[in-house]
PDB file of C-alpha atoms in Angstrom:
ATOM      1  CA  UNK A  27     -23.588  30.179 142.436  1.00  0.00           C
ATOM      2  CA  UNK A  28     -24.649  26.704 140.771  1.00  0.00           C
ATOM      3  CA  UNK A  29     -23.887  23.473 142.308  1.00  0.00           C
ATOM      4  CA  UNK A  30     -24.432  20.308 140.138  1.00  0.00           C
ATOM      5  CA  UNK A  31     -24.082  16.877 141.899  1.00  0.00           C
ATOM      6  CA  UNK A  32     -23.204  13.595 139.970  1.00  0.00           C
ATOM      7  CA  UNK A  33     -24.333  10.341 140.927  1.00  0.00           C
ATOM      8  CA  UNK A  34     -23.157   7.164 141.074  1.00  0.00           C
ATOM      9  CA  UNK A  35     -18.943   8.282 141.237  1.00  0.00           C
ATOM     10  CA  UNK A  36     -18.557   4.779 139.917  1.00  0.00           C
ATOM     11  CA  UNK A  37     -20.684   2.956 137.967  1.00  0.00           C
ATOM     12  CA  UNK A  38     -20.305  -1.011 136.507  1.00  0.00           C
ATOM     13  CA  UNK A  39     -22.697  -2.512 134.157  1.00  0.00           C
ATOM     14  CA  UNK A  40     -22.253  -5.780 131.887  1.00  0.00           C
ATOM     15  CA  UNK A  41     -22.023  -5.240 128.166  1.00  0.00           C
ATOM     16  CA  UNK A  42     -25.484  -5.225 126.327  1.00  0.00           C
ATOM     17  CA  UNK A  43     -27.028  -3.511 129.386  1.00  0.00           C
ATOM     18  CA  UNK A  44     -27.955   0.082 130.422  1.00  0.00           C
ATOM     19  CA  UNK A  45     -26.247   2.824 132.371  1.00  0.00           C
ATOM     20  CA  UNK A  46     -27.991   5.410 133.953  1.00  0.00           C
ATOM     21  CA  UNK A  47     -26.074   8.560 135.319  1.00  0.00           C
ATOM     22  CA  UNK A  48     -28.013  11.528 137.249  1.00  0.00           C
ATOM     23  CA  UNK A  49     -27.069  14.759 137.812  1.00  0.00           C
ATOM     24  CA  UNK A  50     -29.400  17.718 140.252  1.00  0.00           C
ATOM     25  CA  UNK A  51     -28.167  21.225 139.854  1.00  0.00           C
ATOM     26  CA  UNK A  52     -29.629  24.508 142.206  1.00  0.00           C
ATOM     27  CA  UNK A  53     -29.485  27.424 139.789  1.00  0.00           C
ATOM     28  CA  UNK A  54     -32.847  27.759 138.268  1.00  0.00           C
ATOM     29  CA  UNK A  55     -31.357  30.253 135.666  1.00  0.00           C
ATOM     30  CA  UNK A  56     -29.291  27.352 134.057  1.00  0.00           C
ATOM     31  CA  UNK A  57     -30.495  26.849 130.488  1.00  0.00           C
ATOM     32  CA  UNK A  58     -28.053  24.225 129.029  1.00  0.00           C
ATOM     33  CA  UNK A  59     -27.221  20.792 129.885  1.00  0.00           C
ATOM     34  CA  UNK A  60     -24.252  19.041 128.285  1.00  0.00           C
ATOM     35  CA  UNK A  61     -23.140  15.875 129.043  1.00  0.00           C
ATOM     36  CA  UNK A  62     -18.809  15.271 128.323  1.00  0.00           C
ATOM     37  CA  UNK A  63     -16.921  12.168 128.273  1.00  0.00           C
ATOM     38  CA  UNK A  64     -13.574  11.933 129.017  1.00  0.00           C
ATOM     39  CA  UNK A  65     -10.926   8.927 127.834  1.00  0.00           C
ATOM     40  CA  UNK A  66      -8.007   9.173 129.853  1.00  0.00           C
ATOM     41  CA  UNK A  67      -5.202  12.114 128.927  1.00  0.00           C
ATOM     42  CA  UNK A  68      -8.103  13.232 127.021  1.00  0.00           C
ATOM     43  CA  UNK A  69     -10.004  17.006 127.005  1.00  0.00           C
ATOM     44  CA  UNK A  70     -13.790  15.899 127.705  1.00  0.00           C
ATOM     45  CA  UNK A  71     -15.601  15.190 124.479  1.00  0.00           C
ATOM     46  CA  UNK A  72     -19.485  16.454 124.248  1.00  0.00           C
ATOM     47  CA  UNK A  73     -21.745  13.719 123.970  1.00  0.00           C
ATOM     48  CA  UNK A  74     -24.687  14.895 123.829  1.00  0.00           C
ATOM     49  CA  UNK A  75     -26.528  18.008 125.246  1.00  0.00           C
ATOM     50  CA  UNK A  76     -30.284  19.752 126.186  1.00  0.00           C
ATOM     51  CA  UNK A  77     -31.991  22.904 126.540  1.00  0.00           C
ATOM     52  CA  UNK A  78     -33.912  24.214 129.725  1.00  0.00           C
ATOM     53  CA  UNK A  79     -36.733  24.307 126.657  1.00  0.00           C
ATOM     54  CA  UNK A  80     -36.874  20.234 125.817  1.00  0.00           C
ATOM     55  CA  UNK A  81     -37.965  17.361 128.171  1.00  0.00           C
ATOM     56  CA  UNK A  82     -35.544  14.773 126.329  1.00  0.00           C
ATOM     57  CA  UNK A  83     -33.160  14.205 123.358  1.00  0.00           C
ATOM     58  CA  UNK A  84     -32.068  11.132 122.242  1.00  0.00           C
ATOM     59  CA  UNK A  85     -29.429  10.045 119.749  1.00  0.00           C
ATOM     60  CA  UNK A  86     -29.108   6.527 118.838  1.00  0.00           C
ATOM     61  CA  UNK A  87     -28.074   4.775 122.143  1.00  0.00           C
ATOM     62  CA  UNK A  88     -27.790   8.168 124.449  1.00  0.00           C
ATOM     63  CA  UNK A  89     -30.572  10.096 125.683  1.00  0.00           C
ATOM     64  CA  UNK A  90     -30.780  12.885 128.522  1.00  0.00           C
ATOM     65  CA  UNK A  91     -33.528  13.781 130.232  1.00  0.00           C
ATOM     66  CA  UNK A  92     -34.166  17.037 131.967  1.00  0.00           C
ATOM     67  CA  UNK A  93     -36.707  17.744 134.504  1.00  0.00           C
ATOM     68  CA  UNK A  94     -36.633  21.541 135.353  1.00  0.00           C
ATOM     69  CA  UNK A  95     -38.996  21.267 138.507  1.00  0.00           C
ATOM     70  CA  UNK A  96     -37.152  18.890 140.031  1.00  0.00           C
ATOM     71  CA  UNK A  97     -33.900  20.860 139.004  1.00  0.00           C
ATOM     72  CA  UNK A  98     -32.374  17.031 138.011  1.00  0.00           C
ATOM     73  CA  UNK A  99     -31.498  15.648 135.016  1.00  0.00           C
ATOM     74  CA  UNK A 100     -29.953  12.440 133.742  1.00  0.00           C
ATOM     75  CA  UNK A 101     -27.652  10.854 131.337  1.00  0.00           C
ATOM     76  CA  UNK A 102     -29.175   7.191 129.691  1.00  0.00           C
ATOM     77  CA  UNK A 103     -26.811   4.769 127.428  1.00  0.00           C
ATOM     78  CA  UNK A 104     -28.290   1.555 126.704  1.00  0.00           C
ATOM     79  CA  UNK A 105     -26.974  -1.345 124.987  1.00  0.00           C
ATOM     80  CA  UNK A 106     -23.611  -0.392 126.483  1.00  0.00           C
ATOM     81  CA  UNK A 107     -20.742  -1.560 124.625  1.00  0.00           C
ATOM     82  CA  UNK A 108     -16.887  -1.784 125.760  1.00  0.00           C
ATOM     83  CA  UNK A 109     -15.281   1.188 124.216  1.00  0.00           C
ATOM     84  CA  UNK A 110     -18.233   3.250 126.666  1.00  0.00           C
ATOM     85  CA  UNK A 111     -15.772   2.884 129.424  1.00  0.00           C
ATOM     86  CA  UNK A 112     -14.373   6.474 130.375  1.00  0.00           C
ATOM     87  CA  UNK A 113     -15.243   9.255 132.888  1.00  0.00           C
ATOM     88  CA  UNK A 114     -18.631  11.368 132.100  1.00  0.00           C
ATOM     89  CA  UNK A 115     -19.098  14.450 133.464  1.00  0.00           C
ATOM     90  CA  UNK A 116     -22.891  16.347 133.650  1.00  0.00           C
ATOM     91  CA  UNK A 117     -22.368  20.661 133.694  1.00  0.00           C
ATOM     92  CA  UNK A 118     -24.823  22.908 133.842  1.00  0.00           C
ATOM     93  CA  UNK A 119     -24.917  26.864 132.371  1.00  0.00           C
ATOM     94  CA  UNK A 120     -26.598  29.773 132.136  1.00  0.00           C
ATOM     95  CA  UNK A 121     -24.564  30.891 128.868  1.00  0.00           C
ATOM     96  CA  UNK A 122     -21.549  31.792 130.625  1.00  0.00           C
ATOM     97  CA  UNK A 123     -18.789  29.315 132.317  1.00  0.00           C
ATOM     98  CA  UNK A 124     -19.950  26.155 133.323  1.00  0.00           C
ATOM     99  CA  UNK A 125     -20.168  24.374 136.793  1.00  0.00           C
ATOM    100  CA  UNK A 126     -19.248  20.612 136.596  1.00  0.00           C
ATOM    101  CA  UNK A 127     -20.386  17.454 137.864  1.00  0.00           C
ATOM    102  CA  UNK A 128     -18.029  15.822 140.019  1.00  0.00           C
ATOM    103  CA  UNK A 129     -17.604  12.644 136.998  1.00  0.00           C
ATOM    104  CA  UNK A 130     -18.749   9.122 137.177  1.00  0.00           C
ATOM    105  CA  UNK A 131     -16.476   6.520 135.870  1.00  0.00           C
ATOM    106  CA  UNK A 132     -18.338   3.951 133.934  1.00  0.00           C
ATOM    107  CA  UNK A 133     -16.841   0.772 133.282  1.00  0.00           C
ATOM    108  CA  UNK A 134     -18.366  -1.848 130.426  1.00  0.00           C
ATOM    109  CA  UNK A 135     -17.521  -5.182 130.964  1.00  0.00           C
ATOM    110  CA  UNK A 136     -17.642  -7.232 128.132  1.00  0.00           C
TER     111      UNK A 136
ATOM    112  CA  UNK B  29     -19.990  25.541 117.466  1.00  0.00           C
ATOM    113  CA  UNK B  30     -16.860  28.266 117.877  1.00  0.00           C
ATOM    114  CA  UNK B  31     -13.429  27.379 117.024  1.00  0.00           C
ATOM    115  CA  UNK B  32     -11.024  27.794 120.102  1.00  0.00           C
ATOM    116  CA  UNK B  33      -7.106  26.793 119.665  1.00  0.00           C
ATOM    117  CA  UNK B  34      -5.353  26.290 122.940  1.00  0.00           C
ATOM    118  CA  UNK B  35      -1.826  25.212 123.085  1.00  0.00           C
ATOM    119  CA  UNK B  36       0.350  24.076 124.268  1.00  0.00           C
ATOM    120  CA  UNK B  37      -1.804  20.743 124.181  1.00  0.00           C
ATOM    121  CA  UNK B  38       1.177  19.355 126.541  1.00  0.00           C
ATOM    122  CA  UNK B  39       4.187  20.629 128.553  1.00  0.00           C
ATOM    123  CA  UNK B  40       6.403  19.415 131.152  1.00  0.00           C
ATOM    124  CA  UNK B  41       8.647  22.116 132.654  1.00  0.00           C
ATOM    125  CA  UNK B  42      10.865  22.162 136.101  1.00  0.00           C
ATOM    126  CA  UNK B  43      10.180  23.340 139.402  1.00  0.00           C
ATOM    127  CA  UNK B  44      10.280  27.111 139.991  1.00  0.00           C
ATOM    128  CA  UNK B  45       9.569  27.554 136.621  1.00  0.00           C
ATOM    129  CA  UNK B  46       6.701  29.250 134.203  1.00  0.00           C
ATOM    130  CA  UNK B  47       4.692  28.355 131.647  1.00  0.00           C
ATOM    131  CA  UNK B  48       2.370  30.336 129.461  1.00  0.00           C
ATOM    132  CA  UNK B  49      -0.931  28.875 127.842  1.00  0.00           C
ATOM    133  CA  UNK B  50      -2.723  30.228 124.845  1.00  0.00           C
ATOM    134  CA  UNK B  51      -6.424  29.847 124.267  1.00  0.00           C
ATOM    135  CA  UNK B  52      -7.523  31.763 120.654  1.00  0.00           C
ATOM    136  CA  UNK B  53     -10.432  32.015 118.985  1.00  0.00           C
ATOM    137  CA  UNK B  54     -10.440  31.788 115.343  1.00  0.00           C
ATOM    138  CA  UNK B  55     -13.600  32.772 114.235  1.00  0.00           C
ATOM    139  CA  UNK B  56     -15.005  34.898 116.508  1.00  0.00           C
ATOM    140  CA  UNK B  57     -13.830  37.921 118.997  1.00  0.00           C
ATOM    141  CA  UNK B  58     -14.371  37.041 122.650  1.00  0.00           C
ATOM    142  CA  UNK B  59     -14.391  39.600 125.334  1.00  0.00           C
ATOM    143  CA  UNK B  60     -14.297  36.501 127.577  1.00  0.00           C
ATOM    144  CA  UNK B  61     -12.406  33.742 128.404  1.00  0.00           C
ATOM    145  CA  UNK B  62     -13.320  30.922 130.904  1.00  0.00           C
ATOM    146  CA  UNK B  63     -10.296  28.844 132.294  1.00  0.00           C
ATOM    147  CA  UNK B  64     -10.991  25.600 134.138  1.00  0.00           C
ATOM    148  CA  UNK B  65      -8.031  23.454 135.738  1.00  0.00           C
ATOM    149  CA  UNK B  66      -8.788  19.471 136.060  1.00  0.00           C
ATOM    150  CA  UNK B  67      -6.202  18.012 138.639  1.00  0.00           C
ATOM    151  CA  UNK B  68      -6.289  13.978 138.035  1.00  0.00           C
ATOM    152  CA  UNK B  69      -9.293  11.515 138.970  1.00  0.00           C
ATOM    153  CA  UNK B  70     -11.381  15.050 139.578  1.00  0.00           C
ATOM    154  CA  UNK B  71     -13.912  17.386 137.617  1.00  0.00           C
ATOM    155  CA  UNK B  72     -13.171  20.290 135.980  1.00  0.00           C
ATOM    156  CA  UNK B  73     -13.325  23.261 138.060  1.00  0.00           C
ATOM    157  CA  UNK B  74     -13.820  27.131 136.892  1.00  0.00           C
ATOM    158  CA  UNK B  75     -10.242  28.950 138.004  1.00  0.00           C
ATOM    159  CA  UNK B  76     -10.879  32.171 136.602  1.00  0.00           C
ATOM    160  CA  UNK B  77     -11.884  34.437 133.705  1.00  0.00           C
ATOM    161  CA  UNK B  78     -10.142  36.831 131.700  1.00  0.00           C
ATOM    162  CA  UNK B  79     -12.286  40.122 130.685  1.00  0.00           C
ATOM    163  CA  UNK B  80     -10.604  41.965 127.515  1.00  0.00           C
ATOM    164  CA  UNK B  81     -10.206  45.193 129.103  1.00  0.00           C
ATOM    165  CA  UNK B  82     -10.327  44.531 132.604  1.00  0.00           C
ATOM    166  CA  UNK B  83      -8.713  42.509 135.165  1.00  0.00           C
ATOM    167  CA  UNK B  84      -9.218  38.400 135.432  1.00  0.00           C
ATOM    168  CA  UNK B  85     -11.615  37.390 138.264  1.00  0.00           C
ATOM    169  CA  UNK B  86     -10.263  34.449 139.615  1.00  0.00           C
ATOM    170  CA  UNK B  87     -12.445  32.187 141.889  1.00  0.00           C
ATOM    171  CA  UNK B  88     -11.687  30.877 146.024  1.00  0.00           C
ATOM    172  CA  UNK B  89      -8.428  29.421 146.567  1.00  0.00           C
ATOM    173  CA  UNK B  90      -7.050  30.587 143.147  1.00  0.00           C
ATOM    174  CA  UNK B  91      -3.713  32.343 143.551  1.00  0.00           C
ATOM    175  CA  UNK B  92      -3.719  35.501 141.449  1.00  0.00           C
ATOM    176  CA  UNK B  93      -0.189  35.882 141.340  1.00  0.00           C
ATOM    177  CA  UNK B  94       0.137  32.663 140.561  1.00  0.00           C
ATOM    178  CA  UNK B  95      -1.940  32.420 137.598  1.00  0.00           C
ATOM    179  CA  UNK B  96      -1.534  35.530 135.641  1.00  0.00           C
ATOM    180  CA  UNK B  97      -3.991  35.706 133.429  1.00  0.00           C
ATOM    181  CA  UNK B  98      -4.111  38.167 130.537  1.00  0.00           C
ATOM    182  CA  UNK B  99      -6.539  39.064 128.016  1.00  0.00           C
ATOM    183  CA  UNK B 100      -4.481  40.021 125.403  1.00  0.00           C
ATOM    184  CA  UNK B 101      -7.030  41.170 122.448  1.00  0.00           C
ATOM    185  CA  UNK B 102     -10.519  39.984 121.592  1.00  0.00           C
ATOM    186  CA  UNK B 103      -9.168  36.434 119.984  1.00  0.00           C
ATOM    187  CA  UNK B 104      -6.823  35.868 122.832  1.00  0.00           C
ATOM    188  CA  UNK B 105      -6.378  34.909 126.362  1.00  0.00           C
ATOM    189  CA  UNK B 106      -3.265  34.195 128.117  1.00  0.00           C
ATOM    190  CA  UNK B 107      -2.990  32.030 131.179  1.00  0.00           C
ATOM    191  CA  UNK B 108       1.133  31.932 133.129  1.00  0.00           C
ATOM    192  CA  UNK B 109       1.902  29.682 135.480  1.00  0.00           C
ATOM    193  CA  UNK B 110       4.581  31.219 137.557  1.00  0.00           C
ATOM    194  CA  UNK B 111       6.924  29.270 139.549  1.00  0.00           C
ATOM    195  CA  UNK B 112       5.383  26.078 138.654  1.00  0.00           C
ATOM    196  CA  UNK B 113       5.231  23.505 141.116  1.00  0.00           C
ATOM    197  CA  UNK B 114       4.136  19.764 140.818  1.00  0.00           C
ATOM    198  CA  UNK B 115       1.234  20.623 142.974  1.00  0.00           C
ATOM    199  CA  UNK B 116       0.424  22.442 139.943  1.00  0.00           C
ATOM    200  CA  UNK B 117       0.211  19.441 137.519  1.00  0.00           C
ATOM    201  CA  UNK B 118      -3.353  19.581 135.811  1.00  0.00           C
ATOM    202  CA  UNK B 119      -4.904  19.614 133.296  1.00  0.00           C
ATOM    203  CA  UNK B 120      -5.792  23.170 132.075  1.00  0.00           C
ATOM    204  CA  UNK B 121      -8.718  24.231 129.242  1.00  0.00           C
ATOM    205  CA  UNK B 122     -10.150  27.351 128.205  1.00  0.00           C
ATOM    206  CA  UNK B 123     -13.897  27.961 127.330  1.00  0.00           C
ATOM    207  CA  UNK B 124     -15.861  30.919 125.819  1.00  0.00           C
ATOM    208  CA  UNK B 125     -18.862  31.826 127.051  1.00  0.00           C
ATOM    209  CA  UNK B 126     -21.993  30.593 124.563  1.00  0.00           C
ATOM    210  CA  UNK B 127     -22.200  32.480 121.805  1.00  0.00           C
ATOM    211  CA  UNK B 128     -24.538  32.636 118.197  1.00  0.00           C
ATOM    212  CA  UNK B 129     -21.842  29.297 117.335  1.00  0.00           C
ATOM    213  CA  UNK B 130     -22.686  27.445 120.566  1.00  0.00           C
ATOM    214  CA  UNK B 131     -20.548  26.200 123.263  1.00  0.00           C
ATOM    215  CA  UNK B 132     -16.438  25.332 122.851  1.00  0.00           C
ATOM    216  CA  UNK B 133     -13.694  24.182 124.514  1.00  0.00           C
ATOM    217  CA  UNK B 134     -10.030  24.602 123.788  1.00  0.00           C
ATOM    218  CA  UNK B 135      -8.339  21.235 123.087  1.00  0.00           C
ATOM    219  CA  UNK B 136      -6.462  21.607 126.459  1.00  0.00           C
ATOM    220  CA  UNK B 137      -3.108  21.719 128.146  1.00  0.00           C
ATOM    221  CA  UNK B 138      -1.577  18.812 129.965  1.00  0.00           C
ATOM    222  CA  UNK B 139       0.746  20.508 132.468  1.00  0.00           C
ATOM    223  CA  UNK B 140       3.558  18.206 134.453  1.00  0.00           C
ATOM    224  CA  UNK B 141       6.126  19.759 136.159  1.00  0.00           C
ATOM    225  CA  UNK B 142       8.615  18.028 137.523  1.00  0.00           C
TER     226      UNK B 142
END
């Protein structure tokens, strides 16, 4: 079956700056890349997502790239404010359940 | 994307015993259910699907007749936790596989037994 790693588990950045989160997954099959964060008590939230057919999606300060040789793909927020604080979780599927990064906890600090 | 109602959204319920989860889909028929469990400070993990029809596959270390899962009718899918135990204090959602309205999740169940 899949197996999608998640790097860094923990990640602090200063406010204004950028976070980077990567993800590698093993099934070639997968198709669709969605990226989740997660407050706390919350269900995760879908930030923002891309196909096996696009290189890179942006939307306003979150972009993903996807690199299907390399079977990685990675999660970008830039001028990182406070309220980005929370878990974020990468998943990969093939249309059918999803397999789960293991979450990196991103803290802001103002 | 697909409309999925899951509730409880929370429950807290004593030892020994069960609790039943409901995961619906509201505008569309789903032959399939996905149910992940997220215990705290971890990722969400697939437990097991629920086939209308058919028996629920249930993945590695997943207790069967623990988790009795039931797939009731196309627009519902039934997950029981029998003889809760604290151990089994997670975080439970349900998922359809993608369909023509995209991906979904149910809003979740917060489970705490105590």
């Amino acid at each position: 079956g899949e197996n999608v790693e998640q790097h860094p588990s923990t990640l602090s950045v200063q406010e204004g700056d950028s976070a980077v989160i990567k993800c590698t997954y093993s099934d070639s099959a997968s198709n669709y890349f969605p990226w989740y964060k997660q407050e706390l008590g919350k269900r995760p939230q879908l930030i923002i997502d891309i196909r096996s057919n696009v290189g890179e999606k942006k939307d306003q300060r979150i972009a993903v790239t996807l690199n299907k040789t390399a079977k990685h793909f990675s999660l970008h927020i830039t001028e990182t404010q406070p309220e980005d604080s929370a878990v974020y979780f990468c998943a990969a599927s093939t249309g059918n359940q999803f397999y789960f990064g293991t979450g990196t906890s991103l803290t802001v600090i103002p | 994307g697909a409309v999925v109602s899951q509730h409880p959204s929370w429950v807290i319920c004593k030892s020994g015993t069960s609790v039943k989860i409901e995961c619906r889909s509201l505008d569309f028929q789903a032959t399939t259910m996905f149910w992940y469990r997220q215990f705290p400070k971890q990722s969400l993990m697939l437990m097991a699907t629920s086939n209308e029809g058919s028996k629920a596959t249930y993945e590695q270390g997943v207790e069967k007749d623990k988790f009795l899962i039931n797939h009731a009718s196309l627009t519902l899918s039934t997950l029981t936790v029998t003889s809760a135990h604290p151990e089994d204090s997670s975080f439970y959602i349900c998922s359809p596989p993608a369909g023509k309205k995209g991906y979904t999740f149910g809003s979740g169940t917060r489970l705490t037994v105590v």
